[in-house]
Structure formats: C-alpha cells, structure tokens
Amino acid sequence: MLSVLKNRFEQGYRTNRYPEEKVKVFPRYRGRPVIQDNISKETLETCAASCPQDAIDVQIQKIDMGRCVFCGTCENNSNGLIQFTNDYEIATSERADLITSGDLPALAEHSKQHFKKLFGRSLQLRQVSAAGCNACEADLNVLATPFFDLARFGINFVASPRHADGIVVTGPISKNMKTALLQTYEATPAPKVVIAVGSCTISGGPFTGSPEITEGLDKILPVDLFIPGCPPHPMTNLHALLSFFK
C-alpha cells in the first residue's frame, strides 16, 4: 500500500485538461485532410488512382473520410497540395459531412439537442466489436486510463446492452457478427444512440467490396454519430462524445 501511495505521489496529476485546454498530438499524426484550391486535375487524378480506398472524388475535389484510412499516399503524391493536418476533431453527425475538401461543420452545433438533454449528465455505452482488428477497440479502451479519464464526464462503457443508452460499433460488420449486432441493438432500451467508430464501420474500410461484410453501419442501423479514422485517435473519440452529448 505504501508503495502505491509513493508511486501516486511521484507521478502527480496525469489527467489532461481537455476540453479546457486542447491536447497536442504527435507531429506525425494525420488528422483532418485539406485539399488546396490550386491543385490541378491531373495531380488529383494521380492521387485518386493511388488511393487504396478510392476515397478521392476528382470531380468535386473532395476526400471521403469515411473511406479514408489516413495512409498519407495522396499527401506524398500531391507535393503538399493535399495535406493531413493535426486536427483530431473530425467527427460528424451526418455521413455526407465526412466527404470534404477540408471544411467540417461544428459537431456541437449539429448534434441532436434532445440527446444532450437525455444523456448530458450520464451516458452508458455498450461497445460491439463487429469483426474489428482491435485497433479501434484499443483506442476506445484507453479512454478509461487516467490521462483521458472518460468517467469524469459521466460517460462509461457497460457490460450489458440492457444497462446502456446506446451502442458503439467497431469493425467492418461481418456476416457472422451482423445478427449479434442487431440483437445487441434490440436489447438496448429506447431512446438509444448508435455510434460508428472507424472507417471499417463507416464504409467497410480496407474490406470494401467484400461480400462478407456490410459496407457501412448506416445501411442497417440509424447512426447518430460518425467518428472516422483507422483507428480514430483517442482524442477524436473524446471530442466526439463530449461535443455530441455534453
């Protein structure tokens, strides 16, 4: 016991002060993509051809963050005319808003206000890994660590959907997991929320085109919050939950 207290005293206060103070992420982190206005059609076509996710639409000059895995290939091939910023506040309430050239609507202004009224003080979530690789799941799990301390905001992950206010889905939703996911959704009492985390859940991710997966959670359930990334940074998850529900 003394060693535990000694260790706690030596470490001091470790919890970040977000949202009062914005947390700095690693310089190489790839967040919100920006396409410069002066990019040529030829350069954009080259980037689109090299994109492993077919996430770039040349005609409208936009990137679909719901499909993008943030690999940086387009950034390397565009001579800086496509850039991934350090901005991790990239979640949206509408799927269409993820298709962007760099601008995103303020999530807090576009969230459903009745959710804030219902869940603003306490939000209990059931996480469902629908054939995920465990990357998105891991970055959700770290929200319980002292640095993020999600529980201080009244948000917790629970073991049973019957005790939850909504579900958080990760993974490409394989055929084998679809039934279990739908049963979990049905077991969650109404009113409830559905949150799609990661490009696999939003669009199928690297598995897009496979007959074994569902290409987008919104194809089978009403999704209230989209959190893009591969995986989304923990701060992306934290920002999304706080902006949407608090």
PDB file of C-alpha atoms in Angstrom:
ATOM      1  CA  MET A   1       0.000   0.000   0.000  1.00  0.00           C
ATOM      2  CA  LEU A   2       2.810   2.384   0.843  1.00  0.00           C
ATOM      3  CA  SER A   3       4.459   1.689  -2.499  1.00  0.00           C
ATOM      4  CA  VAL A   4       1.205   2.501  -4.294  1.00  0.00           C
ATOM      5  CA  LEU A   5       0.873   5.809  -2.448  1.00  0.00           C
ATOM      6  CA  LYS A   6       4.540   6.592  -3.109  1.00  0.00           C
ATOM      7  CA  ASN A   7       4.117   5.895  -6.793  1.00  0.00           C
ATOM      8  CA  ARG A   8       0.987   8.068  -6.949  1.00  0.00           C
ATOM      9  CA  PHE A   9       2.790  10.929  -5.198  1.00  0.00           C
ATOM     10  CA  GLU A  10       5.753  10.703  -7.559  1.00  0.00           C
ATOM     11  CA  GLN A  11       3.614  10.641 -10.686  1.00  0.00           C
ATOM     12  CA  GLY A  12       1.388  13.534  -9.715  1.00  0.00           C
ATOM     13  CA  TYR A  13      -1.752  14.575 -11.590  1.00  0.00           C
ATOM     14  CA  ARG A  14      -1.801  12.971 -15.039  1.00  0.00           C
ATOM     15  CA  THR A  15      -5.296  13.681 -16.386  1.00  0.00           C
ATOM     16  CA  ASN A  16      -5.424  16.081 -19.339  1.00  0.00           C
ATOM     17  CA  ARG A  17      -7.457  19.287 -19.116  1.00  0.00           C
ATOM     18  CA  TYR A  18      -9.376  18.821 -22.357  1.00  0.00           C
ATOM     19  CA  PRO A  19     -11.684  20.486 -23.379  1.00  0.00           C
ATOM     20  CA  GLU A  20     -10.447  23.498 -21.376  1.00  0.00           C
ATOM     21  CA  GLU A  21      -7.001  23.024 -22.910  1.00  0.00           C
ATOM     22  CA  LYS A  22      -6.513  21.382 -26.293  1.00  0.00           C
ATOM     23  CA  VAL A  23      -4.234  18.347 -26.163  1.00  0.00           C
ATOM     24  CA  LYS A  24      -1.248  18.351 -28.537  1.00  0.00           C
ATOM     25  CA  VAL A  25      -0.809  15.187 -30.559  1.00  0.00           C
ATOM     26  CA  PHE A  26       2.336  13.729 -32.105  1.00  0.00           C
ATOM     27  CA  PRO A  27       3.554  15.867 -35.059  1.00  0.00           C
ATOM     28  CA  ARG A  28       3.265  12.958 -37.494  1.00  0.00           C
ATOM     29  CA  TYR A  29      -0.378  12.351 -36.604  1.00  0.00           C
ATOM     30  CA  ARG A  30      -2.647  12.566 -39.662  1.00  0.00           C
ATOM     31  CA  GLY A  31      -5.966  14.217 -38.929  1.00  0.00           C
ATOM     32  CA  ARG A  32      -8.369  16.311 -40.986  1.00  0.00           C
ATOM     33  CA  PRO A  33      -7.311  16.308 -44.679  1.00  0.00           C
ATOM     34  CA  VAL A  34      -7.204  19.543 -46.668  1.00  0.00           C
ATOM     35  CA  ILE A  35      -7.193  19.785 -50.481  1.00  0.00           C
ATOM     36  CA  GLN A  36      -5.731  23.050 -51.741  1.00  0.00           C
ATOM     37  CA  ASP A  37      -7.844  25.039 -54.216  1.00  0.00           C
ATOM     38  CA  ASN A  38      -4.979  25.310 -56.705  1.00  0.00           C
ATOM     39  CA  ILE A  39      -4.483  21.562 -57.099  1.00  0.00           C
ATOM     40  CA  SER A  40      -4.598  20.511 -60.749  1.00  0.00           C
ATOM     41  CA  LYS A  41      -6.978  17.896 -62.057  1.00  0.00           C
ATOM     42  CA  GLU A  42      -4.017  15.802 -63.238  1.00  0.00           C
ATOM     43  CA  THR A  43      -2.464  15.776 -59.765  1.00  0.00           C
ATOM     44  CA  LEU A  44      -5.789  14.907 -58.180  1.00  0.00           C
ATOM     45  CA  GLU A  45      -6.296  12.093 -60.674  1.00  0.00           C
ATOM     46  CA  THR A  46      -2.860  10.724 -59.797  1.00  0.00           C
ATOM     47  CA  CYS A  47      -3.729  10.820 -56.107  1.00  0.00           C
ATOM     48  CA  ALA A  48      -7.105   9.207 -56.735  1.00  0.00           C
ATOM     49  CA  ALA A  49      -5.503   6.405 -58.749  1.00  0.00           C
ATOM     50  CA  SER A  50      -3.022   5.689 -55.954  1.00  0.00           C
ATOM     51  CA  CYS A  51      -5.601   5.791 -53.144  1.00  0.00           C
ATOM     52  CA  PRO A  52      -6.121   2.236 -51.824  1.00  0.00           C
ATOM     53  CA  GLN A  53      -9.621   3.142 -50.640  1.00  0.00           C
ATOM     54  CA  ASP A  54     -10.970   5.037 -53.667  1.00  0.00           C
ATOM     55  CA  ALA A  55     -11.647   7.824 -51.188  1.00  0.00           C
ATOM     56  CA  ILE A  56     -10.891  10.758 -53.512  1.00  0.00           C
ATOM     57  CA  ASP A  57     -13.572  12.162 -55.795  1.00  0.00           C
ATOM     58  CA  VAL A  58     -11.820  14.034 -58.610  1.00  0.00           C
ATOM     59  CA  GLN A  59     -14.964  15.743 -59.928  1.00  0.00           C
ATOM     60  CA  ILE A  60     -15.860  17.507 -56.680  1.00  0.00           C
ATOM     61  CA  GLN A  61     -12.266  17.623 -55.347  1.00  0.00           C
ATOM     62  CA  LYS A  62     -13.100  16.047 -52.018  1.00  0.00           C
ATOM     63  CA  ILE A  63     -11.923  13.193 -49.788  1.00  0.00           C
ATOM     64  CA  ASP A  64     -14.329  10.794 -48.123  1.00  0.00           C
ATOM     65  CA  MET A  65     -13.022  10.496 -44.574  1.00  0.00           C
ATOM     66  CA  GLY A  66     -15.459   7.658 -44.032  1.00  0.00           C
ATOM     67  CA  ARG A  67     -13.480   5.566 -46.551  1.00  0.00           C
ATOM     68  CA  CYS A  68     -10.014   7.072 -45.967  1.00  0.00           C
ATOM     69  CA  VAL A  69      -7.538   5.100 -43.828  1.00  0.00           C
ATOM     70  CA  PHE A  70      -5.242   8.150 -43.461  1.00  0.00           C
ATOM     71  CA  CYS A  71      -2.291   6.342 -45.040  1.00  0.00           C
ATOM     72  CA  GLY A  72      -0.826   9.558 -46.467  1.00  0.00           C
ATOM     73  CA  THR A  73      -0.292   8.234 -50.004  1.00  0.00           C
ATOM     74  CA  CYS A  74      -2.173  11.149 -51.576  1.00  0.00           C
ATOM     75  CA  GLU A  75      -0.193  13.623 -49.491  1.00  0.00           C
ATOM     76  CA  ASN A  76       3.073  12.152 -50.771  1.00  0.00           C
ATOM     77  CA  ASN A  77       1.891  12.172 -54.387  1.00  0.00           C
ATOM     78  CA  SER A  78       0.476  15.705 -54.395  1.00  0.00           C
ATOM     79  CA  ASN A  79       3.605  17.696 -53.477  1.00  0.00           C
ATOM     80  CA  GLY A  80       1.810  19.157 -50.479  1.00  0.00           C
ATOM     81  CA  LEU A  81      -1.392  20.125 -52.288  1.00  0.00           C
ATOM     82  CA  ILE A  82      -3.181  17.556 -50.159  1.00  0.00           C
ATOM     83  CA  GLN A  83      -2.248  17.749 -46.503  1.00  0.00           C
ATOM     84  CA  PHE A  84      -3.286  15.916 -43.366  1.00  0.00           C
ATOM     85  CA  THR A  85      -3.461  18.383 -40.509  1.00  0.00           C
ATOM     86  CA  ASN A  86      -3.032  17.744 -36.774  1.00  0.00           C
ATOM     87  CA  ASP A  87      -6.731  18.427 -36.219  1.00  0.00           C
ATOM     88  CA  TYR A  88      -8.304  15.416 -34.493  1.00  0.00           C
ATOM     89  CA  GLU A  89     -11.759  16.989 -34.054  1.00  0.00           C
ATOM     90  CA  ILE A  90     -13.187  15.347 -37.162  1.00  0.00           C
ATOM     91  CA  ALA A  91     -16.373  13.530 -36.111  1.00  0.00           C
ATOM     92  CA  THR A  92     -19.706  14.412 -37.726  1.00  0.00           C
ATOM     93  CA  SER A  93     -23.374  13.760 -37.133  1.00  0.00           C
ATOM     94  CA  GLU A  94     -24.083  13.169 -40.835  1.00  0.00           C
ATOM     95  CA  ARG A  95     -22.387  10.699 -43.178  1.00  0.00           C
ATOM     96  CA  ALA A  96     -22.365  13.213 -46.034  1.00  0.00           C
ATOM     97  CA  ASP A  97     -20.312  15.700 -43.976  1.00  0.00           C
ATOM     98  CA  LEU A  98     -17.362  13.279 -43.988  1.00  0.00           C
ATOM     99  CA  ILE A  99     -16.935  13.980 -47.711  1.00  0.00           C
ATOM    100  CA  THR A 100     -14.843  17.137 -47.521  1.00  0.00           C
ATOM    101  CA  SER A 101     -12.092  19.254 -49.022  1.00  0.00           C
ATOM    102  CA  GLY A 102     -11.108  20.411 -45.553  1.00  0.00           C
ATOM    103  CA  ASP A 103     -14.132  22.109 -44.008  1.00  0.00           C
ATOM    104  CA  LEU A 104     -16.277  20.381 -41.396  1.00  0.00           C
ATOM    105  CA  PRO A 105     -19.404  21.603 -39.594  1.00  0.00           C
ATOM    106  CA  ALA A 106     -19.099  22.249 -35.877  1.00  0.00           C
ATOM    107  CA  LEU A 107     -20.249  18.999 -34.289  1.00  0.00           C
ATOM    108  CA  ALA A 108     -21.617  20.635 -31.152  1.00  0.00           C
ATOM    109  CA  GLU A 109     -23.917  22.806 -33.284  1.00  0.00           C
ATOM    110  CA  HIS A 110     -25.185  19.888 -35.345  1.00  0.00           C
ATOM    111  CA  SER A 111     -25.778  17.363 -32.571  1.00  0.00           C
ATOM    112  CA  LYS A 112     -29.289  16.342 -31.693  1.00  0.00           C
ATOM    113  CA  GLN A 113     -30.257  18.555 -28.764  1.00  0.00           C
ATOM    114  CA  HIS A 114     -32.608  16.027 -27.202  1.00  0.00           C
ATOM    115  CA  PHE A 115     -29.605  13.725 -26.718  1.00  0.00           C
ATOM    116  CA  LYS A 116     -27.866  16.404 -24.675  1.00  0.00           C
ATOM    117  CA  LYS A 117     -30.985  16.730 -22.554  1.00  0.00           C
ATOM    118  CA  LEU A 118     -31.341  12.971 -22.099  1.00  0.00           C
ATOM    119  CA  PHE A 119     -27.709  11.925 -21.681  1.00  0.00           C
ATOM    120  CA  GLY A 120     -25.842  15.104 -20.763  1.00  0.00           C
ATOM    121  CA  ARG A 121     -25.179  14.040 -17.175  1.00  0.00           C
ATOM    122  CA  SER A 122     -24.816  10.294 -17.638  1.00  0.00           C
ATOM    123  CA  LEU A 123     -24.134   8.243 -20.759  1.00  0.00           C
ATOM    124  CA  GLN A 124     -23.710   4.481 -20.614  1.00  0.00           C
ATOM    125  CA  LEU A 125     -22.450   2.753 -23.755  1.00  0.00           C
ATOM    126  CA  ARG A 126     -22.095  -0.860 -24.885  1.00  0.00           C
ATOM    127  CA  GLN A 127     -19.196  -1.438 -27.259  1.00  0.00           C
ATOM    128  CA  VAL A 128     -19.654  -4.004 -30.034  1.00  0.00           C
ATOM    129  CA  SER A 129     -16.635  -5.259 -31.962  1.00  0.00           C
ATOM    130  CA  ALA A 130     -18.164  -6.498 -35.207  1.00  0.00           C
ATOM    131  CA  ALA A 131     -15.097  -8.330 -36.593  1.00  0.00           C
ATOM    132  CA  GLY A 132     -12.691  -5.469 -35.874  1.00  0.00           C
ATOM    133  CA  CYS A 133      -8.892  -5.798 -35.881  1.00  0.00           C
ATOM    134  CA  ASN A 134      -8.774  -4.428 -32.296  1.00  0.00           C
ATOM    135  CA  ALA A 135      -7.178  -1.091 -33.236  1.00  0.00           C
ATOM    136  CA  CYS A 136     -10.364   0.948 -32.823  1.00  0.00           C
ATOM    137  CA  GLU A 137     -11.257  -1.118 -29.778  1.00  0.00           C
ATOM    138  CA  ALA A 138      -7.871  -0.428 -28.166  1.00  0.00           C
ATOM    139  CA  ASP A 139      -8.157   3.323 -28.702  1.00  0.00           C
ATOM    140  CA  LEU A 140     -11.594   3.265 -27.109  1.00  0.00           C
ATOM    141  CA  ASN A 141     -10.283   1.280 -24.145  1.00  0.00           C
ATOM    142  CA  VAL A 142      -7.589   3.847 -23.332  1.00  0.00           C
ATOM    143  CA  LEU A 143     -10.308   6.407 -22.637  1.00  0.00           C
ATOM    144  CA  ALA A 144     -10.644   4.718 -19.252  1.00  0.00           C
ATOM    145  CA  THR A 145      -6.986   5.410 -18.348  1.00  0.00           C
ATOM    146  CA  PRO A 146      -6.014   8.293 -16.021  1.00  0.00           C
ATOM    147  CA  PHE A 147      -4.841  10.555 -18.859  1.00  0.00           C
ATOM    148  CA  PHE A 148      -8.260  10.627 -20.560  1.00  0.00           C
ATOM    149  CA  ASP A 149     -10.494   9.604 -17.618  1.00  0.00           C
ATOM    150  CA  LEU A 150     -13.717   9.425 -19.591  1.00  0.00           C
ATOM    151  CA  ALA A 151     -15.714   8.633 -16.447  1.00  0.00           C
ATOM    152  CA  ARG A 152     -15.160  12.174 -15.085  1.00  0.00           C
ATOM    153  CA  PHE A 153     -17.639  13.329 -17.726  1.00  0.00           C
ATOM    154  CA  GLY A 154     -20.236  10.762 -16.699  1.00  0.00           C
ATOM    155  CA  ILE A 155     -19.571   8.530 -19.709  1.00  0.00           C
ATOM    156  CA  ASN A 156     -18.916   4.832 -19.122  1.00  0.00           C
ATOM    157  CA  PHE A 157     -18.798   1.558 -21.036  1.00  0.00           C
ATOM    158  CA  VAL A 158     -21.028  -1.135 -19.565  1.00  0.00           C
ATOM    159  CA  ALA A 159     -21.148  -4.906 -19.893  1.00  0.00           C
ATOM    160  CA  SER A 160     -24.786  -5.306 -20.888  1.00  0.00           C
ATOM    161  CA  PRO A 161     -26.791  -3.530 -23.595  1.00  0.00           C
ATOM    162  CA  ARG A 162     -29.752  -3.618 -21.218  1.00  0.00           C
ATOM    163  CA  HIS A 163     -27.876  -1.170 -18.991  1.00  0.00           C
ATOM    164  CA  ALA A 164     -26.800   1.042 -21.906  1.00  0.00           C
ATOM    165  CA  ASP A 165     -28.066   4.239 -23.517  1.00  0.00           C
ATOM    166  CA  GLY A 166     -26.557   3.265 -26.843  1.00  0.00           C
ATOM    167  CA  ILE A 167     -24.013   1.178 -28.704  1.00  0.00           C
ATOM    168  CA  VAL A 168     -20.557   1.972 -30.068  1.00  0.00           C
ATOM    169  CA  VAL A 169     -19.751  -0.196 -33.073  1.00  0.00           C
ATOM    170  CA  THR A 170     -16.285  -1.007 -34.435  1.00  0.00           C
ATOM    171  CA  GLY A 171     -15.185  -3.317 -37.232  1.00  0.00           C
ATOM    172  CA  PRO A 172     -16.500  -3.975 -40.759  1.00  0.00           C
ATOM    173  CA  ILE A 173     -19.586  -5.878 -39.507  1.00  0.00           C
ATOM    174  CA  SER A 174     -19.044  -9.324 -40.922  1.00  0.00           C
ATOM    175  CA  LYS A 175     -21.897 -11.664 -41.811  1.00  0.00           C
ATOM    176  CA  ASN A 176     -21.111 -13.705 -38.712  1.00  0.00           C
ATOM    177  CA  MET A 177     -21.425 -10.651 -36.443  1.00  0.00           C
ATOM    178  CA  LYS A 178     -24.405  -8.943 -38.049  1.00  0.00           C
ATOM    179  CA  THR A 179     -27.011 -10.936 -36.138  1.00  0.00           C
ATOM    180  CA  ALA A 180     -25.246 -10.404 -32.815  1.00  0.00           C
ATOM    181  CA  LEU A 181     -25.010  -6.674 -33.518  1.00  0.00           C
ATOM    182  CA  LEU A 182     -28.702  -6.396 -34.341  1.00  0.00           C
ATOM    183  CA  GLN A 183     -29.608  -8.355 -31.210  1.00  0.00           C
ATOM    184  CA  THR A 184     -27.462  -6.022 -29.115  1.00  0.00           C
ATOM    185  CA  TYR A 185     -29.192  -3.032 -30.673  1.00  0.00           C
ATOM    186  CA  GLU A 186     -32.623  -4.515 -29.957  1.00  0.00           C
ATOM    187  CA  ALA A 187     -31.631  -5.258 -26.359  1.00  0.00           C
ATOM    188  CA  THR A 188     -30.677  -1.631 -25.745  1.00  0.00           C
ATOM    189  CA  PRO A 189     -33.666   0.263 -24.334  1.00  0.00           C
ATOM    190  CA  ALA A 190     -35.056   3.252 -26.223  1.00  0.00           C
ATOM    191  CA  PRO A 191     -34.279   6.079 -26.613  1.00  0.00           C
ATOM    192  CA  LYS A 192     -30.817   4.981 -27.725  1.00  0.00           C
ATOM    193  CA  VAL A 193     -27.893   6.207 -29.737  1.00  0.00           C
ATOM    194  CA  VAL A 194     -25.713   4.479 -32.327  1.00  0.00           C
ATOM    195  CA  ILE A 195     -22.085   5.491 -32.827  1.00  0.00           C
ATOM    196  CA  ALA A 196     -19.943   4.278 -35.734  1.00  0.00           C
ATOM    197  CA  VAL A 197     -16.213   4.281 -34.932  1.00  0.00           C
ATOM    198  CA  GLY A 198     -13.562   3.823 -37.624  1.00  0.00           C
ATOM    199  CA  SER A 199     -13.580   3.588 -41.398  1.00  0.00           C
ATOM    200  CA  CYS A 200     -14.364  -0.137 -41.313  1.00  0.00           C
ATOM    201  CA  THR A 201     -17.676   0.515 -39.572  1.00  0.00           C
ATOM    202  CA  ILE A 202     -18.498   3.613 -41.591  1.00  0.00           C
ATOM    203  CA  SER A 203     -17.773   2.230 -45.063  1.00  0.00           C
ATOM    204  CA  GLY A 204     -16.142  -1.204 -44.849  1.00  0.00           C
ATOM    205  CA  GLY A 205     -12.613   0.207 -44.743  1.00  0.00           C
ATOM    206  CA  PRO A 206      -9.979  -1.996 -46.395  1.00  0.00           C
ATOM    207  CA  PHE A 207     -12.640  -4.691 -46.771  1.00  0.00           C
ATOM    208  CA  THR A 208     -14.880  -2.574 -49.007  1.00  0.00           C
ATOM    209  CA  GLY A 209     -16.245  -4.684 -51.850  1.00  0.00           C
ATOM    210  CA  SER A 210     -16.123  -7.958 -49.949  1.00  0.00           C
ATOM    211  CA  PRO A 211     -19.409  -9.875 -49.888  1.00  0.00           C
ATOM    212  CA  GLU A 212     -18.567 -10.962 -46.341  1.00  0.00           C
ATOM    213  CA  ILE A 213     -19.063  -7.536 -44.754  1.00  0.00           C
ATOM    214  CA  THR A 214     -21.667  -4.780 -44.522  1.00  0.00           C
ATOM    215  CA  GLU A 215     -20.390  -1.647 -46.266  1.00  0.00           C
ATOM    216  CA  GLY A 216     -21.497   0.885 -43.693  1.00  0.00           C
ATOM    217  CA  LEU A 217     -23.310   0.632 -40.382  1.00  0.00           C
ATOM    218  CA  ASP A 218     -25.840   3.197 -41.603  1.00  0.00           C
ATOM    219  CA  LYS A 219     -27.026   0.634 -44.130  1.00  0.00           C
ATOM    220  CA  ILE A 220     -28.552  -1.467 -41.343  1.00  0.00           C
ATOM    221  CA  LEU A 221     -28.999   0.871 -38.351  1.00  0.00           C
ATOM    222  CA  PRO A 222     -29.754   4.572 -37.840  1.00  0.00           C
ATOM    223  CA  VAL A 223     -26.361   6.093 -36.985  1.00  0.00           C
ATOM    224  CA  ASP A 224     -26.261   9.250 -34.866  1.00  0.00           C
ATOM    225  CA  LEU A 225     -22.506   9.883 -34.732  1.00  0.00           C
ATOM    226  CA  PHE A 226     -19.701   9.084 -37.196  1.00  0.00           C
ATOM    227  CA  ILE A 227     -16.113   9.005 -35.908  1.00  0.00           C
ATOM    228  CA  PRO A 228     -13.665   8.494 -38.822  1.00  0.00           C
ATOM    229  CA  GLY A 229     -10.108   7.151 -38.639  1.00  0.00           C
ATOM    230  CA  CYS A 230      -8.104   3.956 -38.925  1.00  0.00           C
ATOM    231  CA  PRO A 231      -8.186   3.904 -35.993  1.00  0.00           C
ATOM    232  CA  PRO A 232      -9.588   7.205 -34.698  1.00  0.00           C
ATOM    233  CA  HIS A 233      -7.234   8.878 -32.227  1.00  0.00           C
ATOM    234  CA  PRO A 234      -8.464   8.636 -28.613  1.00  0.00           C
ATOM    235  CA  MET A 235      -8.801  12.421 -28.634  1.00  0.00           C
ATOM    236  CA  THR A 236     -11.045  12.138 -31.711  1.00  0.00           C
ATOM    237  CA  ASN A 237     -13.291   9.788 -29.749  1.00  0.00           C
ATOM    238  CA  LEU A 238     -13.226  12.033 -26.682  1.00  0.00           C
ATOM    239  CA  HIS A 239     -14.018  15.168 -28.676  1.00  0.00           C
ATOM    240  CA  ALA A 240     -16.883  13.431 -30.462  1.00  0.00           C
ATOM    241  CA  LEU A 241     -18.518  12.167 -27.291  1.00  0.00           C
ATOM    242  CA  LEU A 242     -18.180  15.461 -25.430  1.00  0.00           C
ATOM    243  CA  SER A 243     -19.305  17.661 -28.326  1.00  0.00           C
ATOM    244  CA  PHE A 244     -22.253  15.479 -29.226  1.00  0.00           C
ATOM    245  CA  PHE A 245     -23.633  14.728 -25.785  1.00  0.00           C
ATOM    246  CA  LYS A 246     -22.356  17.371 -23.348  1.00  0.00           C
TER     247      LYS A 246
END
